[in-house]
Amino acid sequence: MSDVKITVIDREGTEHEIMAPTDMSMNLMETIKAYELAEEGTFGICGGMLMCASCQCYKLNDTEVPEMGDEEESLLYSDGVHVKPNSRLSCQIPITLDIEGLKVEIAPEP
Ligand code: FES
């Protein structure tokens, strides 16, 4: 079993339970795009290069995710809109067994 269950609330407020593979070197942004949970061209625009902040999500539960790096923090607070204390850039959250049960909400369109 190498999939983890993640709950994603889309921008319309609909909750989706998705299974994400831990063995494909994917991150949360890529997974959300693969499931088409955000409108094409409005989410994950830079492809995970830490250049756009469009992949912002709000982390809604206590599931441990890797700490925010300096680059993520500076991009989020310089380019991000609708930033909250629980904001993260989903391209910086790798899909690993550690994030089983994670619940996030996609931030409004930038
Ligand atoms: Fe651009 Fe995450 S996809 S910063």
CSV table of N, CA and C and ligand atoms in Angstrom, one decimal:
chain,number,residue,atom,x,y,z
A,1,MET,N,0.9,-1.2,0.0
A,1,MET,CA,0.0,0.0,0.0
A,1,MET,C,0.9,1.2,0.0
A,2,SER,N,0.9,1.9,-1.1
A,2,SER,CA,1.8,3.1,-1.2
A,2,SER,C,1.0,4.4,-1.5
A,3,ASP,N,-0.3,4.3,-1.3
A,3,ASP,CA,-1.1,5.5,-1.5
A,3,ASP,C,-1.4,6.1,-0.1
A,4,VAL,N,-1.6,7.4,-0.1
A,4,VAL,CA,-2.1,8.1,1.1
A,4,VAL,C,-3.4,8.8,0.8
A,5,LYS,N,-4.2,8.9,1.8
A,5,LYS,CA,-5.5,9.5,1.6
A,5,LYS,C,-5.4,11.0,2.0
A,6,ILE,N,-5.8,11.9,1.2
A,6,ILE,CA,-5.8,13.3,1.4
A,6,ILE,C,-7.1,13.9,1.2
A,7,THR,N,-7.6,14.8,2.0
A,7,THR,CA,-8.8,15.5,1.7
A,7,THR,C,-8.6,16.9,1.2
A,8,VAL,N,-9.2,17.2,0.1
A,8,VAL,CA,-8.9,18.5,-0.5
A,8,VAL,C,-10.3,19.2,-0.7
A,9,ILE,N,-10.4,20.4,-0.1
A,9,ILE,CA,-11.6,21.2,-0.4
A,9,ILE,C,-11.3,22.2,-1.5
A,10,ASP,N,-12.1,22.1,-2.6
A,10,ASP,CA,-11.8,22.9,-3.8
A,10,ASP,C,-12.3,24.4,-3.6
A,11,ARG,N,-12.2,25.2,-4.6
A,11,ARG,CA,-12.5,26.6,-4.4
A,11,ARG,C,-14.0,26.9,-4.4
A,12,GLU,N,-14.8,25.8,-4.7
A,12,GLU,CA,-16.3,26.0,-4.6
A,12,GLU,C,-16.7,25.4,-3.2
A,13,GLY,N,-15.8,24.9,-2.4
A,13,GLY,CA,-16.2,24.4,-1.1
A,13,GLY,C,-16.5,23.0,-1.1
A,14,THR,N,-16.3,22.3,-2.2
A,14,THR,CA,-16.6,20.8,-2.3
A,14,THR,C,-15.5,20.0,-1.7
A,15,GLU,N,-15.8,19.0,-0.9
A,15,GLU,CA,-14.7,18.2,-0.3
A,15,GLU,C,-14.5,17.0,-1.1
A,16,HIS,N,-13.2,16.7,-1.4
A,16,HIS,CA,-12.8,15.5,-2.2
A,16,HIS,C,-11.8,14.7,-1.4
A,17,GLU,N,-12.1,13.4,-1.3
A,17,GLU,CA,-11.1,12.5,-0.7
A,17,GLU,C,-10.4,11.8,-1.8
A,18,ILE,N,-9.1,12.1,-1.8
A,18,ILE,CA,-8.3,11.5,-3.0
A,18,ILE,C,-7.2,10.6,-2.5
A,19,MET,N,-6.7,9.7,-3.3
A,19,MET,CA,-5.6,8.8,-3.0
A,19,MET,C,-4.4,9.3,-3.8
A,20,ALA,N,-3.3,9.5,-3.1
A,20,ALA,CA,-2.1,10.1,-3.7
A,20,ALA,C,-1.0,9.0,-3.6
A,21,PRO,N,-0.3,8.8,-4.7
A,21,PRO,CA,0.8,7.8,-4.7
A,21,PRO,C,2.1,8.3,-4.1
A,22,THR,N,2.7,7.5,-3.2
A,22,THR,CA,3.9,8.0,-2.5
A,22,THR,C,5.2,7.6,-3.3
A,23,ASP,N,5.0,6.8,-4.4
A,23,ASP,CA,6.1,6.3,-5.1
A,23,ASP,C,6.3,6.9,-6.5
A,24,MET,N,5.8,8.1,-6.7
A,24,MET,CA,5.9,8.7,-8.0
A,24,MET,C,6.6,10.1,-7.9
A,25,SER,N,7.2,10.4,-6.8
A,25,SER,CA,7.9,11.7,-6.6
A,25,SER,C,7.0,12.9,-6.9
A,26,MET,N,5.7,12.7,-6.5
A,26,MET,CA,4.8,13.8,-6.8
A,26,MET,C,4.7,14.7,-5.5
A,27,ASN,N,4.2,15.9,-5.7
A,27,ASN,CA,3.9,16.8,-4.6
A,27,ASN,C,2.4,17.1,-4.6
A,28,LEU,N,2.0,17.8,-3.6
A,28,LEU,CA,0.6,18.0,-3.4
A,28,LEU,C,0.0,18.8,-4.5
A,29,MET,N,0.7,19.8,-5.0
A,29,MET,CA,0.2,20.6,-6.1
A,29,MET,C,0.0,19.8,-7.3
A,30,GLU,N,0.9,18.9,-7.7
A,30,GLU,CA,0.8,18.0,-8.9
A,30,GLU,C,-0.4,17.1,-8.7
A,31,THR,N,-0.6,16.6,-7.5
A,31,THR,CA,-1.7,15.7,-7.2
A,31,THR,C,-3.1,16.4,-7.4
A,32,ILE,N,-3.2,17.6,-6.9
A,32,ILE,CA,-4.4,18.4,-7.0
A,32,ILE,C,-4.7,18.7,-8.5
A,33,LYS,N,-3.6,19.0,-9.3
A,33,LYS,CA,-3.8,19.2,-10.7
A,33,LYS,C,-4.2,17.9,-11.4
A,34,ALA,N,-3.6,16.8,-11.0
A,34,ALA,CA,-3.9,15.5,-11.6
A,34,ALA,C,-5.4,15.1,-11.4
A,35,TYR,N,-6.0,15.5,-10.3
A,35,TYR,CA,-7.4,15.2,-10.0
A,35,TYR,C,-8.3,16.3,-10.6
A,36,GLU,N,-7.7,17.4,-11.2
A,36,GLU,CA,-8.4,18.5,-11.8
A,36,GLU,C,-9.4,19.1,-10.7
A,37,LEU,N,-8.8,19.4,-9.6
A,37,LEU,CA,-9.6,20.0,-8.5
A,37,LEU,C,-9.5,21.5,-8.5
A,38,ALA,N,-8.7,22.1,-9.4
A,38,ALA,CA,-8.7,23.6,-9.6
A,38,ALA,C,-8.7,23.8,-11.0
A,39,GLU,N,-9.3,25.0,-11.4
A,39,GLU,CA,-9.4,25.3,-12.8
A,39,GLU,C,-8.1,25.4,-13.5
A,40,GLU,N,-8.0,24.8,-14.6
A,40,GLU,CA,-6.7,24.8,-15.4
A,40,GLU,C,-6.2,26.3,-15.6
A,41,GLY,N,-4.9,26.4,-15.4
A,41,GLY,CA,-4.3,27.8,-15.6
A,41,GLY,C,-4.5,28.7,-14.4
A,42,THR,N,-5.1,28.2,-13.3
A,42,THR,CA,-5.2,29.1,-12.1
A,42,THR,C,-4.5,28.6,-10.9
A,43,PHE,N,-3.9,27.4,-11.1
A,43,PHE,CA,-3.3,26.7,-9.9
A,43,PHE,C,-2.0,26.1,-10.3
A,44,GLY,N,-1.0,26.2,-9.5
A,44,GLY,CA,0.3,25.6,-9.8
A,44,GLY,C,0.9,26.1,-11.2
A,45,ILE,N,0.8,27.3,-11.4
A,45,ILE,CA,1.1,27.9,-12.7
A,45,ILE,C,2.6,27.7,-13.1
A,46,CYS,N,3.5,27.9,-12.1
A,46,CYS,CA,4.9,27.8,-12.4
A,46,CYS,C,5.4,26.4,-12.4
A,47,GLY,N,4.6,25.4,-12.1
A,47,GLY,CA,5.0,24.0,-12.1
A,47,GLY,C,5.9,23.6,-11.0
A,48,GLY,N,5.7,24.3,-9.9
A,48,GLY,CA,6.5,23.9,-8.7
A,48,GLY,C,7.9,24.6,-8.6
A,49,MET,N,8.1,25.6,-9.3
A,49,MET,CA,9.4,26.3,-9.3
A,49,MET,C,9.6,27.4,-8.3
A,50,LEU,N,8.6,27.5,-7.4
A,50,LEU,CA,8.6,28.5,-6.4
A,50,LEU,C,8.6,29.9,-7.0
A,51,MET,N,7.8,30.1,-8.0
A,51,MET,CA,7.8,31.4,-8.7
A,51,MET,C,6.4,32.0,-8.8
A,52,CYS,N,5.3,31.4,-8.3
A,52,CYS,CA,4.0,31.9,-8.6
A,52,CYS,C,3.1,32.1,-7.4
A,53,ALA,N,3.2,31.2,-6.4
A,53,ALA,CA,2.3,31.2,-5.2
A,53,ALA,C,0.9,30.9,-5.5
A,54,SER,N,0.6,30.4,-6.8
A,54,SER,CA,-0.8,30.1,-7.1
A,54,SER,C,-1.2,28.8,-6.6
A,55,CYS,N,-0.3,28.0,-6.0
A,55,CYS,CA,-0.6,26.7,-5.5
A,55,CYS,C,-0.9,26.7,-4.0
A,56,GLN,N,-1.2,27.9,-3.5
A,56,GLN,CA,-1.4,28.1,-2.1
A,56,GLN,C,-2.6,27.3,-1.6
A,57,CYS,N,-2.5,26.6,-0.5
A,57,CYS,CA,-3.5,25.9,0.2
A,57,CYS,C,-3.5,26.2,1.7
A,58,TYR,N,-4.6,26.0,2.3
A,58,TYR,CA,-4.7,26.2,3.8
A,58,TYR,C,-4.7,24.8,4.4
A,59,LYS,N,-3.8,24.6,5.3
A,59,LYS,CA,-3.7,23.3,6.0
A,59,LYS,C,-4.7,23.3,7.2
A,60,LEU,N,-5.6,22.3,7.1
A,60,LEU,CA,-6.8,22.3,8.0
A,60,LEU,C,-6.7,21.4,9.2
A,61,ASN,N,-5.7,20.5,9.2
A,61,ASN,CA,-5.6,19.6,10.4
A,61,ASN,C,-4.1,19.5,10.9
A,62,ASP,N,-3.9,18.6,11.9
A,62,ASP,CA,-2.6,18.6,12.5
A,62,ASP,C,-1.6,17.6,11.8
A,63,THR,N,-1.9,17.1,10.7
A,63,THR,CA,-1.0,16.2,10.1
A,63,THR,C,0.3,16.9,9.8
A,64,GLU,N,1.4,16.2,10.1
A,64,GLU,CA,2.7,16.8,10.0
A,64,GLU,C,3.1,16.9,8.5
A,65,VAL,N,3.5,18.0,8.1
A,65,VAL,CA,4.1,18.2,6.8
A,65,VAL,C,5.5,18.8,7.0
A,66,PRO,N,6.4,18.7,6.0
A,66,PRO,CA,7.7,19.4,6.1
A,66,PRO,C,7.6,20.8,6.5
A,67,GLU,N,8.5,21.3,7.3
A,67,GLU,CA,8.5,22.7,7.6
A,67,GLU,C,8.7,23.6,6.4
A,68,MET,N,8.1,24.8,6.5
A,68,MET,CA,8.2,25.8,5.4
A,68,MET,C,9.7,26.3,5.3
A,69,GLY,N,10.2,26.2,4.1
A,69,GLY,CA,11.6,26.7,3.8
A,69,GLY,C,11.6,28.2,3.6
A,70,ASP,N,12.8,28.8,3.6
A,70,ASP,CA,12.9,30.2,3.5
A,70,ASP,C,12.3,30.8,2.2
A,71,GLU,N,12.6,30.0,1.1
A,71,GLU,CA,12.1,30.5,-0.2
A,71,GLU,C,10.6,30.5,-0.3
A,72,GLU,N,10.0,29.4,0.3
A,72,GLU,CA,8.5,29.3,0.3
A,72,GLU,C,7.9,30.4,1.1
A,73,GLU,N,8.5,30.7,2.2
A,73,GLU,CA,8.0,31.7,3.1
A,73,GLU,C,8.1,33.1,2.5
A,74,SER,N,9.2,33.4,1.8
A,74,SER,CA,9.3,34.7,1.2
A,74,SER,C,8.4,34.9,0.0
A,75,LEU,N,8.2,33.8,-0.8
A,75,LEU,CA,7.3,33.9,-1.9
A,75,LEU,C,5.9,34.1,-1.4
A,76,LEU,N,5.5,33.3,-0.4
A,76,LEU,CA,4.1,33.3,0.1
A,76,LEU,C,3.8,34.7,0.6
A,77,TYR,N,4.7,35.3,1.3
A,77,TYR,CA,4.4,36.6,2.0
A,77,TYR,C,4.7,37.8,1.0
A,78,SER,N,5.4,37.6,-0.1
A,78,SER,CA,5.6,38.7,-1.0
A,78,SER,C,4.6,38.6,-2.1
A,79,ASP,N,4.3,37.4,-2.7
A,79,ASP,CA,3.4,37.3,-3.9
A,79,ASP,C,2.0,36.8,-3.5
A,80,GLY,N,1.9,36.1,-2.4
A,80,GLY,CA,0.7,35.5,-2.0
A,80,GLY,C,-0.4,36.5,-1.7
A,81,VAL,N,-1.7,36.1,-2.0
A,81,VAL,CA,-2.8,36.9,-1.6
A,81,VAL,C,-3.7,35.9,-0.8
A,82,HIS,N,-4.5,36.5,0.1
A,82,HIS,CA,-5.4,35.7,0.9
A,82,HIS,C,-4.5,34.8,1.8
A,83,VAL,N,-3.3,35.3,2.2
A,83,VAL,CA,-2.5,34.4,3.1
A,83,VAL,C,-3.0,34.4,4.5
A,84,LYS,N,-3.0,33.2,5.1
A,84,LYS,CA,-3.4,33.0,6.4
A,84,LYS,C,-2.3,32.3,7.2
A,85,PRO,N,-2.4,32.2,8.5
A,85,PRO,CA,-1.3,31.6,9.3
A,85,PRO,C,-1.1,30.1,8.9
A,86,ASN,N,-2.2,29.4,8.4
A,86,ASN,CA,-2.0,28.0,8.0
A,86,ASN,C,-1.8,27.9,6.5
A,87,SER,N,-1.4,28.9,5.8
A,87,SER,CA,-1.1,28.8,4.4
A,87,SER,C,0.2,28.0,4.1
A,88,ARG,N,0.1,27.2,3.1
A,88,ARG,CA,1.3,26.6,2.5
A,88,ARG,C,1.3,26.6,1.0
A,89,LEU,N,2.5,26.5,0.4
A,89,LEU,CA,2.5,26.3,-1.0
A,89,LEU,C,2.5,24.8,-1.3
A,90,SER,N,1.5,24.3,-1.9
A,90,SER,CA,1.3,22.8,-2.0
A,90,SER,C,2.4,22.2,-2.9
A,91,CYS,N,3.1,22.9,-3.7
A,91,CYS,CA,4.2,22.3,-4.5
A,91,CYS,C,5.4,22.0,-3.6
A,92,GLN,N,5.4,22.5,-2.4
A,92,GLN,CA,6.5,22.2,-1.4
A,92,GLN,C,6.2,21.1,-0.4
A,93,ILE,N,5.0,20.4,-0.7
A,93,ILE,CA,4.7,19.3,0.2
A,93,ILE,C,4.7,18.0,-0.6
A,94,PRO,N,5.8,17.2,-0.4
A,94,PRO,CA,5.9,16.0,-1.2
A,94,PRO,C,4.9,15.0,-0.6
A,95,ILE,N,4.4,14.1,-1.6
A,95,ILE,CA,3.5,13.0,-1.2
A,95,ILE,C,4.3,11.9,-0.5
A,96,THR,N,4.2,11.8,0.8
A,96,THR,CA,5.0,10.7,1.5
A,96,THR,C,4.0,10.1,2.4
A,97,LEU,N,4.4,8.9,3.0
A,97,LEU,CA,3.5,8.2,3.9
A,97,LEU,C,3.1,9.1,5.2
A,98,ASP,N,4.0,10.1,5.5
A,98,ASP,CA,3.8,10.9,6.7
A,98,ASP,C,2.6,11.8,6.5
A,99,ILE,N,2.2,12.1,5.3
A,99,ILE,CA,1.0,13.0,5.2
A,99,ILE,C,-0.3,12.3,5.1
A,100,GLU,N,-0.4,11.0,5.4
A,100,GLU,CA,-1.7,10.3,5.4
A,100,GLU,C,-2.7,11.1,6.3
A,101,GLY,N,-3.8,11.3,5.7
A,101,GLY,CA,-4.9,12.0,6.5
A,101,GLY,C,-4.9,13.5,6.4
A,102,LEU,N,-3.9,14.1,5.7
A,102,LEU,CA,-3.8,15.5,5.5
A,102,LEU,C,-5.1,16.1,5.0
A,103,LYS,N,-5.5,17.3,5.5
A,103,LYS,CA,-6.7,17.9,4.9
A,103,LYS,C,-6.3,19.4,4.6
A,104,VAL,N,-6.6,19.8,3.4
A,104,VAL,CA,-6.3,21.1,2.9
A,104,VAL,C,-7.4,21.7,2.2
A,105,GLU,N,-7.4,23.0,2.1
A,105,GLU,CA,-8.4,23.8,1.3
A,105,GLU,C,-7.6,24.6,0.3
A,106,ILE,N,-8.0,24.6,-0.9
A,106,ILE,CA,-7.3,25.4,-2.0
A,106,ILE,C,-7.6,26.9,-1.7
A,107,ALA,N,-6.6,27.7,-1.7
A,107,ALA,CA,-6.9,29.1,-1.5
A,107,ALA,C,-7.6,29.7,-2.7
A,108,PRO,N,-8.3,30.8,-2.5
A,108,PRO,CA,-9.0,31.5,-3.6
A,108,PRO,C,-8.0,31.8,-4.7
A,109,GLU,N,-8.5,32.0,-5.9
A,109,GLU,CA,-7.7,32.3,-7.1
A,109,GLU,C,-6.9,33.6,-6.9
A,110,PRO,N,-5.6,33.5,-7.1
A,110,PRO,CA,-4.8,34.8,-6.9
A,110,PRO,C,-5.3,35.9,-7.8
B,1,FES,FE1,4.3,27.9,-8.3
B,1,FES,FE2,3.9,26.3,-6.2
B,1,FES,S1,3.4,26.0,-8.3
B,1,FES,S2,4.9,28.2,-6.3
